Amino acid sequence: MRIGYARVSTRHQADTEALDQQINRLEKAGAEKILYDIESGRKDTRKNFNQLINLAKNGVATEIIVTRLDRLGRNVISIHRTIDALQKVGVKLTILDSPLGNTNSAFGWLTINNIAGLAEFESRLLSERVSFGTEYFRSNLKYFGKPPLDILKMKIQNVFHTLPIGRSQKK
């Protein structure tokens, strides 16, 4: 069976049709079944990803289709572990955005290693940017994130106390 796998990291990405686009492409590529996760590629505990690997190991899957290599994971070791597991059980890996061909060849291994390395680099770079931004806001005493619940509660209570006496919130 040809099984497609799609992944996005956040619910927001799923809501902006990034997931639907992947699923559509997997269907057009002939996937008979599609599994997906809405979870970081850094995690190896993704429910449907692990189900996908089990389907491959149990002989149900003959081919795994993904749109990009980084859908399998976001670090080199994890991606290589996945590819090795698929190769050991004779499951073909098709990456729609890559004209890789044979992943067993020296060239295929080099290409996968480079693409996986770039995926990990991109993930780490994003984390660094978020950390730098958070640190900048905190060091400049600027507000970052959602307001604490007690502040919101006080604002709401203030509205209900001042409305009956005719005061606006701007005063």
mmCIF file with all atom_site columns, C-alpha atoms in Angstrom:
data_model
loop_
_atom_site.group_PDB
_atom_site.id
_atom_site.type_symbol
_atom_site.label_atom_id
_atom_site.label_alt_id
_atom_site.label_comp_id
_atom_site.label_asym_id
_atom_site.label_entity_id
_atom_site.label_seq_id
_atom_site.pdbx_PDB_ins_code
_atom_site.Cartn_x
_atom_site.Cartn_y
_atom_site.Cartn_z
_atom_site.occupancy
_atom_site.B_iso_or_equiv
_atom_site.pdbx_formal_charge
_atom_site.auth_seq_id
_atom_site.auth_comp_id
_atom_site.auth_asym_id
_atom_site.auth_atom_id
_atom_site.pdbx_PDB_model_num
ATOM 1   C CA . MET A 1 1   ? 0.000   0.000  0.000  1.00 0.00 ? 1   MET A CA 1
ATOM 2   C CA . ARG A 1 2   ? 1.215   3.508  -0.850 1.00 0.00 ? 2   ARG A CA 1
ATOM 3   C CA . ILE A 1 3   ? 0.927   5.640  2.290  1.00 0.00 ? 3   ILE A CA 1
ATOM 4   C CA . GLY A 1 4   ? 1.373   9.395  2.398  1.00 0.00 ? 4   GLY A CA 1
ATOM 5   C CA . TYR A 1 5   ? 2.618   11.278 5.424  1.00 0.00 ? 5   TYR A CA 1
ATOM 6   C CA . ALA A 1 6   ? 2.116   14.989 6.055  1.00 0.00 ? 6   ALA A CA 1
ATOM 7   C CA . ARG A 1 7   ? 3.201   17.110 8.992  1.00 0.00 ? 7   ARG A CA 1
ATOM 8   C CA . VAL A 1 8   ? 2.914   20.682 10.185 1.00 0.00 ? 8   VAL A CA 1
ATOM 9   C CA . SER A 1 9   ? 4.330   21.960 13.451 1.00 0.00 ? 9   SER A CA 1
ATOM 10  C CA . THR A 1 10  ? 1.433   24.059 14.731 1.00 0.00 ? 10  THR A CA 1
ATOM 11  C CA . ARG A 1 11  ? -2.347  24.284 14.678 1.00 0.00 ? 11  ARG A CA 1
ATOM 12  C CA . HIS A 1 12  ? -1.951  27.715 13.040 1.00 0.00 ? 12  HIS A CA 1
ATOM 13  C CA . GLN A 1 13  ? -0.134  26.119 10.088 1.00 0.00 ? 13  GLN A CA 1
ATOM 14  C CA . ALA A 1 14  ? -2.900  23.547 9.783  1.00 0.00 ? 14  ALA A CA 1
ATOM 15  C CA . ASP A 1 15  ? -5.509  26.308 9.812  1.00 0.00 ? 15  ASP A CA 1
ATOM 16  C CA . THR A 1 16  ? -3.708  28.235 7.037  1.00 0.00 ? 16  THR A CA 1
ATOM 17  C CA . GLU A 1 17  ? -4.070  25.310 4.614  1.00 0.00 ? 17  GLU A CA 1
ATOM 18  C CA . ALA A 1 18  ? -0.419  24.201 4.772  1.00 0.00 ? 18  ALA A CA 1
ATOM 19  C CA . LEU A 1 19  ? -1.602  20.749 5.831  1.00 0.00 ? 19  LEU A CA 1
ATOM 20  C CA . ASP A 1 20  ? -4.361  20.622 3.198  1.00 0.00 ? 20  ASP A CA 1
ATOM 21  C CA . GLN A 1 21  ? -1.846  21.476 0.483  1.00 0.00 ? 21  GLN A CA 1
ATOM 22  C CA . GLN A 1 22  ? 0.405   18.599 1.530  1.00 0.00 ? 22  GLN A CA 1
ATOM 23  C CA . ILE A 1 23  ? -2.508  16.167 1.682  1.00 0.00 ? 23  ILE A CA 1
ATOM 24  C CA . ASN A 1 24  ? -3.722  17.270 -1.748 1.00 0.00 ? 24  ASN A CA 1
ATOM 25  C CA . ARG A 1 25  ? -0.282  16.671 -3.259 1.00 0.00 ? 25  ARG A CA 1
ATOM 26  C CA . LEU A 1 26  ? -0.022  13.248 -1.598 1.00 0.00 ? 26  LEU A CA 1
ATOM 27  C CA . GLU A 1 27  ? -3.422  12.265 -3.009 1.00 0.00 ? 27  GLU A CA 1
ATOM 28  C CA . LYS A 1 28  ? -2.369  13.387 -6.490 1.00 0.00 ? 28  LYS A CA 1
ATOM 29  C CA . ALA A 1 29  ? 0.816   11.323 -6.120 1.00 0.00 ? 29  ALA A CA 1
ATOM 30  C CA . GLY A 1 30  ? -1.311  8.216  -5.585 1.00 0.00 ? 30  GLY A CA 1
ATOM 31  C CA . ALA A 1 31  ? -1.283  7.738  -1.818 1.00 0.00 ? 31  ALA A CA 1
ATOM 32  C CA . GLU A 1 32  ? -3.974  5.230  -0.883 1.00 0.00 ? 32  GLU A CA 1
ATOM 33  C CA . LYS A 1 33  ? -3.922  6.240  2.767  1.00 0.00 ? 33  LYS A CA 1
ATOM 34  C CA . ILE A 1 34  ? -2.673  9.454  4.370  1.00 0.00 ? 34  ILE A CA 1
ATOM 35  C CA . LEU A 1 35  ? -1.480  9.950  7.912  1.00 0.00 ? 35  LEU A CA 1
ATOM 36  C CA . TYR A 1 36  ? -0.603  13.334 9.358  1.00 0.00 ? 36  TYR A CA 1
ATOM 37  C CA . ASP A 1 37  ? 0.601   14.968 12.537 1.00 0.00 ? 37  ASP A CA 1
ATOM 38  C CA . ILE A 1 38  ? 0.277   18.500 13.872 1.00 0.00 ? 38  ILE A CA 1
ATOM 39  C CA . GLU A 1 39  ? 3.426   18.433 15.929 1.00 0.00 ? 39  GLU A CA 1
ATOM 40  C CA . SER A 1 40  ? 7.052   19.490 15.798 1.00 0.00 ? 40  SER A CA 1
ATOM 41  C CA . GLY A 1 41  ? 9.323   17.445 13.577 1.00 0.00 ? 41  GLY A CA 1
ATOM 42  C CA . ARG A 1 42  ? 11.864  17.479 16.389 1.00 0.00 ? 42  ARG A CA 1
ATOM 43  C CA . LYS A 1 43  ? 9.738   15.001 18.317 1.00 0.00 ? 43  LYS A CA 1
ATOM 44  C CA . ASP A 1 44  ? 10.093  11.303 17.598 1.00 0.00 ? 44  ASP A CA 1
ATOM 45  C CA . THR A 1 45  ? 6.925   10.593 19.594 1.00 0.00 ? 45  THR A CA 1
ATOM 46  C CA . ARG A 1 46  ? 4.515   11.766 16.892 1.00 0.00 ? 46  ARG A CA 1
ATOM 47  C CA . LYS A 1 47  ? 1.527   9.399  17.025 1.00 0.00 ? 47  LYS A CA 1
ATOM 48  C CA . ASN A 1 48  ? 0.794   8.975  13.317 1.00 0.00 ? 48  ASN A CA 1
ATOM 49  C CA . PHE A 1 49  ? 4.475   9.041  12.366 1.00 0.00 ? 49  PHE A CA 1
ATOM 50  C CA . ASN A 1 50  ? 5.056   6.058  14.657 1.00 0.00 ? 50  ASN A CA 1
ATOM 51  C CA . GLN A 1 51  ? 1.975   4.366  13.202 1.00 0.00 ? 51  GLN A CA 1
ATOM 52  C CA . LEU A 1 52  ? 3.461   4.929  9.731  1.00 0.00 ? 52  LEU A CA 1
ATOM 53  C CA . ILE A 1 53  ? 6.736   3.257  10.727 1.00 0.00 ? 53  ILE A CA 1
ATOM 54  C CA . ASN A 1 54  ? 4.819   0.333  12.258 1.00 0.00 ? 54  ASN A CA 1
ATOM 55  C CA . LEU A 1 55  ? 2.793   -0.091 9.049  1.00 0.00 ? 55  LEU A CA 1
ATOM 56  C CA . ALA A 1 56  ? 6.075   -0.241 7.141  1.00 0.00 ? 56  ALA A CA 1
ATOM 57  C CA . LYS A 1 57  ? 7.652   -2.742 9.553  1.00 0.00 ? 57  LYS A CA 1
ATOM 58  C CA . ASN A 1 58  ? 4.524   -4.937 9.470  1.00 0.00 ? 58  ASN A CA 1
ATOM 59  C CA . GLY A 1 59  ? 4.545   -5.125 5.675  1.00 0.00 ? 59  GLY A CA 1
ATOM 60  C CA . VAL A 1 60  ? 1.384   -3.063 5.144  1.00 0.00 ? 60  VAL A CA 1
ATOM 61  C CA . ALA A 1 61  ? 3.195   -0.148 3.503  1.00 0.00 ? 61  ALA A CA 1
ATOM 62  C CA . THR A 1 62  ? 5.137   -0.759 0.305  1.00 0.00 ? 62  THR A CA 1
ATOM 63  C CA . GLU A 1 63  ? 5.868   2.917  -0.302 1.00 0.00 ? 63  GLU A CA 1
ATOM 64  C CA . ILE A 1 64  ? 5.945   6.025  1.881  1.00 0.00 ? 64  ILE A CA 1
ATOM 65  C CA . ILE A 1 65  ? 5.285   9.350  0.151  1.00 0.00 ? 65  ILE A CA 1
ATOM 66  C CA . VAL A 1 66  ? 6.161   12.745 1.644  1.00 0.00 ? 66  VAL A CA 1
ATOM 67  C CA . THR A 1 67  ? 6.195   16.173 0.037  1.00 0.00 ? 67  THR A CA 1
ATOM 68  C CA . ARG A 1 68  ? 9.594   17.112 1.490  1.00 0.00 ? 68  ARG A CA 1
ATOM 69  C CA . LEU A 1 69  ? 12.245  15.248 3.434  1.00 0.00 ? 69  LEU A CA 1
ATOM 70  C CA . ASP A 1 70  ? 11.847  17.547 6.445  1.00 0.00 ? 70  ASP A CA 1
ATOM 71  C CA . ARG A 1 71  ? 8.278   16.272 6.903  1.00 0.00 ? 71  ARG A CA 1
ATOM 72  C CA . LEU A 1 72  ? 9.865   13.078 8.289  1.00 0.00 ? 72  LEU A CA 1
ATOM 73  C CA . GLY A 1 73  ? 11.799  14.965 10.934 1.00 0.00 ? 73  GLY A CA 1
ATOM 74  C CA . ARG A 1 74  ? 13.954  17.918 11.809 1.00 0.00 ? 74  ARG A CA 1
ATOM 75  C CA . ASN A 1 75  ? 17.271  16.346 12.713 1.00 0.00 ? 75  ASN A CA 1
ATOM 76  C CA . VAL A 1 76  ? 19.784  14.356 10.721 1.00 0.00 ? 76  VAL A CA 1
ATOM 77  C CA . ILE A 1 77  ? 19.972  11.367 13.057 1.00 0.00 ? 77  ILE A CA 1
ATOM 78  C CA . SER A 1 78  ? 16.202  10.919 13.230 1.00 0.00 ? 78  SER A CA 1
ATOM 79  C CA . ILE A 1 79  ? 15.797  11.193 9.457  1.00 0.00 ? 79  ILE A CA 1
ATOM 80  C CA . HIS A 1 80  ? 18.591  8.666  8.829  1.00 0.00 ? 80  HIS A CA 1
ATOM 81  C CA . ARG A 1 81  ? 17.089  6.312  11.411 1.00 0.00 ? 81  ARG A CA 1
ATOM 82  C CA . THR A 1 82  ? 13.731  6.510  9.613  1.00 0.00 ? 82  THR A CA 1
ATOM 83  C CA . ILE A 1 83  ? 15.241  5.947  6.171  1.00 0.00 ? 83  ILE A CA 1
ATOM 84  C CA . ASP A 1 84  ? 17.316  3.010  7.456  1.00 0.00 ? 84  ASP A CA 1
ATOM 85  C CA . ALA A 1 85  ? 14.214  1.442  9.027  1.00 0.00 ? 85  ALA A CA 1
ATOM 86  C CA . LEU A 1 86  ? 12.317  1.780  5.734  1.00 0.00 ? 86  LEU A CA 1
ATOM 87  C CA . GLN A 1 87  ? 15.198  0.359  3.696  1.00 0.00 ? 87  GLN A CA 1
ATOM 88  C CA . LYS A 1 88  ? 15.594  -2.644 6.024  1.00 0.00 ? 88  LYS A CA 1
ATOM 89  C CA . VAL A 1 89  ? 11.994  -3.701 5.387  1.00 0.00 ? 89  VAL A CA 1
ATOM 90  C CA . GLY A 1 90  ? 12.101  -2.886 1.667  1.00 0.00 ? 90  GLY A CA 1
ATOM 91  C CA . VAL A 1 91  ? 9.751   0.103  1.740  1.00 0.00 ? 91  VAL A CA 1
ATOM 92  C CA . LYS A 1 92  ? 10.299  2.674  -0.994 1.00 0.00 ? 92  LYS A CA 1
ATOM 93  C CA . LEU A 1 93  ? 10.540  6.324  0.076  1.00 0.00 ? 93  LEU A CA 1
ATOM 94  C CA . THR A 1 94  ? 9.229   8.906  -2.391 1.00 0.00 ? 94  THR A CA 1
ATOM 95  C CA . ILE A 1 95  ? 9.971   12.576 -1.739 1.00 0.00 ? 95  ILE A CA 1
ATOM 96  C CA . LEU A 1 96  ? 7.847   14.668 -4.102 1.00 0.00 ? 96  LEU A CA 1
ATOM 97  C CA . ASP A 1 97  ? 10.068  17.773 -4.019 1.00 0.00 ? 97  ASP A CA 1
ATOM 98  C CA . SER A 1 98  ? 13.287  15.838 -4.568 1.00 0.00 ? 98  SER A CA 1
ATOM 99  C CA . PRO A 1 99  ? 14.470  14.009 -7.685 1.00 0.00 ? 99  PRO A CA 1
ATOM 100 C CA . LEU A 1 100 ? 16.578  11.750 -5.461 1.00 0.00 ? 100 LEU A CA 1
ATOM 101 C CA . GLY A 1 101 ? 15.861  8.407  -6.970 1.00 0.00 ? 101 GLY A CA 1
ATOM 102 C CA . ASN A 1 102 ? 17.843  5.725  -5.146 1.00 0.00 ? 102 ASN A CA 1
ATOM 103 C CA . THR A 1 103 ? 18.367  6.638  -1.505 1.00 0.00 ? 103 THR A CA 1
ATOM 104 C CA . ASN A 1 104 ? 20.702  3.633  -1.130 1.00 0.00 ? 104 ASN A CA 1
ATOM 105 C CA . SER A 1 105 ? 23.332  5.045  -3.482 1.00 0.00 ? 105 SER A CA 1
ATOM 106 C CA . ALA A 1 106 ? 26.282  7.130  -2.296 1.00 0.00 ? 106 ALA A CA 1
ATOM 107 C CA . PHE A 1 107 ? 24.833  10.171 -4.069 1.00 0.00 ? 107 PHE A CA 1
ATOM 108 C CA . GLY A 1 108 ? 21.409  9.563  -2.534 1.00 0.00 ? 108 GLY A CA 1
ATOM 109 C CA . TRP A 1 109 ? 22.942  9.268  0.942  1.00 0.00 ? 109 TRP A CA 1
ATOM 110 C CA . LEU A 1 110 ? 24.904  12.504 0.457  1.00 0.00 ? 110 LEU A CA 1
ATOM 111 C CA . THR A 1 111 ? 21.849  14.358 -0.797 1.00 0.00 ? 111 THR A CA 1
ATOM 112 C CA . ILE A 1 112 ? 19.648  13.145 2.050  1.00 0.00 ? 112 ILE A CA 1
ATOM 113 C CA . ASN A 1 113 ? 22.348  14.050 4.555  1.00 0.00 ? 113 ASN A CA 1
ATOM 114 C CA . ASN A 1 114 ? 22.590  17.578 3.153  1.00 0.00 ? 114 ASN A CA 1
ATOM 115 C CA . ILE A 1 115 ? 18.830  18.108 3.026  1.00 0.00 ? 115 ILE A CA 1
ATOM 116 C CA . ALA A 1 116 ? 18.383  16.674 6.534  1.00 0.00 ? 116 ALA A CA 1
ATOM 117 C CA . GLY A 1 117 ? 21.208  18.882 7.796  1.00 0.00 ? 117 GLY A CA 1
ATOM 118 C CA . LEU A 1 118 ? 19.539  21.935 6.300  1.00 0.00 ? 118 LEU A CA 1
ATOM 119 C CA . ALA A 1 119 ? 16.218  20.973 7.907  1.00 0.00 ? 119 ALA A CA 1
ATOM 120 C CA . GLU A 1 120 ? 17.889  20.686 11.307 1.00 0.00 ? 120 GLU A CA 1
ATOM 121 C CA . PHE A 1 121 ? 19.763  23.957 10.751 1.00 0.00 ? 121 PHE A CA 1
ATOM 122 C CA . GLU A 1 122 ? 16.531  25.748 9.827  1.00 0.00 ? 122 GLU A CA 1
ATOM 123 C CA . SER A 1 123 ? 14.793  24.419 12.931 1.00 0.00 ? 123 SER A CA 1
ATOM 124 C CA . ARG A 1 124 ? 17.639  25.458 15.243 1.00 0.00 ? 124 ARG A CA 1
ATOM 125 C CA . LEU A 1 125 ? 17.900  28.870 13.587 1.00 0.00 ? 125 LEU A CA 1
ATOM 126 C CA . LEU A 1 126 ? 14.193  29.493 14.157 1.00 0.00 ? 126 LEU A CA 1
ATOM 127 C CA . SER A 1 127 ? 14.558  28.517 17.819 1.00 0.00 ? 127 SER A CA 1
ATOM 128 C CA . GLU A 1 128 ? 17.488  30.905 18.206 1.00 0.00 ? 128 GLU A CA 1
ATOM 129 C CA . ARG A 1 129 ? 15.537  33.758 16.651 1.00 0.00 ? 129 ARG A CA 1
ATOM 130 C CA . VAL A 1 130 ? 12.618  33.180 18.990 1.00 0.00 ? 130 VAL A CA 1
ATOM 131 C CA . SER A 1 131 ? 14.987  33.061 21.979 1.00 0.00 ? 131 SER A CA 1
ATOM 132 C CA . PHE A 1 132 ? 16.758  36.256 20.916 1.00 0.00 ? 132 PHE A CA 1
ATOM 133 C CA . GLY A 1 133 ? 13.417  38.021 20.441 1.00 0.00 ? 133 GLY A CA 1
ATOM 134 C CA . THR A 1 134 ? 12.139  36.861 23.811 1.00 0.00 ? 134 THR A CA 1
ATOM 135 C CA . GLU A 1 135 ? 15.347  37.947 25.541 1.00 0.00 ? 135 GLU A CA 1
ATOM 136 C CA . TYR A 1 136 ? 15.225  41.342 23.805 1.00 0.00 ? 136 TYR A CA 1
ATOM 137 C CA . PHE A 1 137 ? 11.677  42.001 24.984 1.00 0.00 ? 137 PHE A CA 1
ATOM 138 C CA . ARG A 1 138 ? 12.440  40.872 28.523 1.00 0.00 ? 138 ARG A CA 1
ATOM 139 C CA . SER A 1 139 ? 15.660  42.904 28.784 1.00 0.00 ? 139 SER A CA 1
ATOM 140 C CA . ASN A 1 140 ? 13.899  46.049 27.551 1.00 0.00 ? 140 ASN A CA 1
ATOM 141 C CA . LEU A 1 141 ? 11.004  45.521 29.959 1.00 0.00 ? 141 LEU A CA 1
ATOM 142 C CA . LYS A 1 142 ? 8.602   45.176 27.083 1.00 0.00 ? 142 LYS A CA 1
ATOM 143 C CA . TYR A 1 143 ? 5.621   42.959 27.405 1.00 0.00 ? 143 TYR A CA 1
ATOM 144 C CA . PHE A 1 144 ? 5.944   39.559 25.726 1.00 0.00 ? 144 PHE A CA 1
ATOM 145 C CA . GLY A 1 145 ? 3.239   36.931 25.317 1.00 0.00 ? 145 GLY A CA 1
ATOM 146 C CA . LYS A 1 146 ? -0.254  36.857 26.738 1.00 0.00 ? 146 LYS A CA 1
ATOM 147 C CA . PRO A 1 147 ? -1.037  39.102 29.697 1.00 0.00 ? 147 PRO A CA 1
ATOM 148 C CA . PRO A 1 148 ? -1.262  37.329 33.044 1.00 0.00 ? 148 PRO A CA 1
ATOM 149 C CA . LEU A 1 149 ? -4.771  36.179 33.864 1.00 0.00 ? 149 LEU A CA 1
ATOM 150 C CA . ASP A 1 150 ? -5.030  38.390 36.959 1.00 0.00 ? 150 ASP A CA 1
ATOM 151 C CA . ILE A 1 151 ? -4.432  41.540 34.860 1.00 0.00 ? 151 ILE A CA 1
ATOM 152 C CA . LEU A 1 152 ? -7.177  40.543 32.423 1.00 0.00 ? 152 LEU A CA 1
ATOM 153 C CA . LYS A 1 153 ? -9.477  39.737 35.322 1.00 0.00 ? 153 LYS A CA 1
ATOM 154 C CA . MET A 1 154 ? -8.834  43.163 36.890 1.00 0.00 ? 154 MET A CA 1
ATOM 155 C CA . LYS A 1 155 ? -9.547  44.943 33.592 1.00 0.00 ? 155 LYS A CA 1
ATOM 156 C CA . ILE A 1 156 ? -12.814 43.078 33.146 1.00 0.00 ? 156 ILE A CA 1
ATOM 157 C CA . GLN A 1 157 ? -13.865 43.802 36.726 1.00 0.00 ? 157 GLN A CA 1
ATOM 158 C CA . ASN A 1 158 ? -13.012 47.482 36.218 1.00 0.00 ? 158 ASN A CA 1
ATOM 159 C CA . VAL A 1 159 ? -15.281 47.644 33.161 1.00 0.00 ? 159 VAL A CA 1
ATOM 160 C CA . PHE A 1 160 ? -18.201 46.221 35.121 1.00 0.00 ? 160 PHE A CA 1
ATOM 161 C CA . HIS A 1 161 ? -17.599 48.619 38.040 1.00 0.00 ? 161 HIS A CA 1
ATOM 162 C CA . THR A 1 162 ? -17.246 51.793 35.960 1.00 0.00 ? 162 THR A CA 1
ATOM 163 C CA . LEU A 1 163 ? -19.973 51.228 33.364 1.00 0.00 ? 163 LEU A CA 1
ATOM 164 C CA . PRO A 1 164 ? -22.944 51.617 35.736 1.00 0.00 ? 164 PRO A CA 1
ATOM 165 C CA . ILE A 1 165 ? -21.655 54.989 36.945 1.00 0.00 ? 165 ILE A CA 1
ATOM 166 C CA . GLY A 1 166 ? -21.120 56.278 33.399 1.00 0.00 ? 166 GLY A CA 1
ATOM 167 C CA . ARG A 1 167 ? -17.326 56.396 33.282 1.00 0.00 ? 167 ARG A CA 1
ATOM 168 C CA . SER A 1 168 ? -15.468 55.396 30.142 1.00 0.00 ? 168 SER A CA 1
ATOM 169 C CA . GLN A 1 169 ? -12.308 53.311 30.225 1.00 0.00 ? 169 GLN A CA 1
ATOM 170 C CA . LYS A 1 170 ? -10.213 56.169 28.790 1.00 0.00 ? 170 LYS A CA 1
ATOM 171 C CA . LYS A 1 171 ? -10.704 58.374 31.863 1.00 0.00 ? 171 LYS A CA 1
#
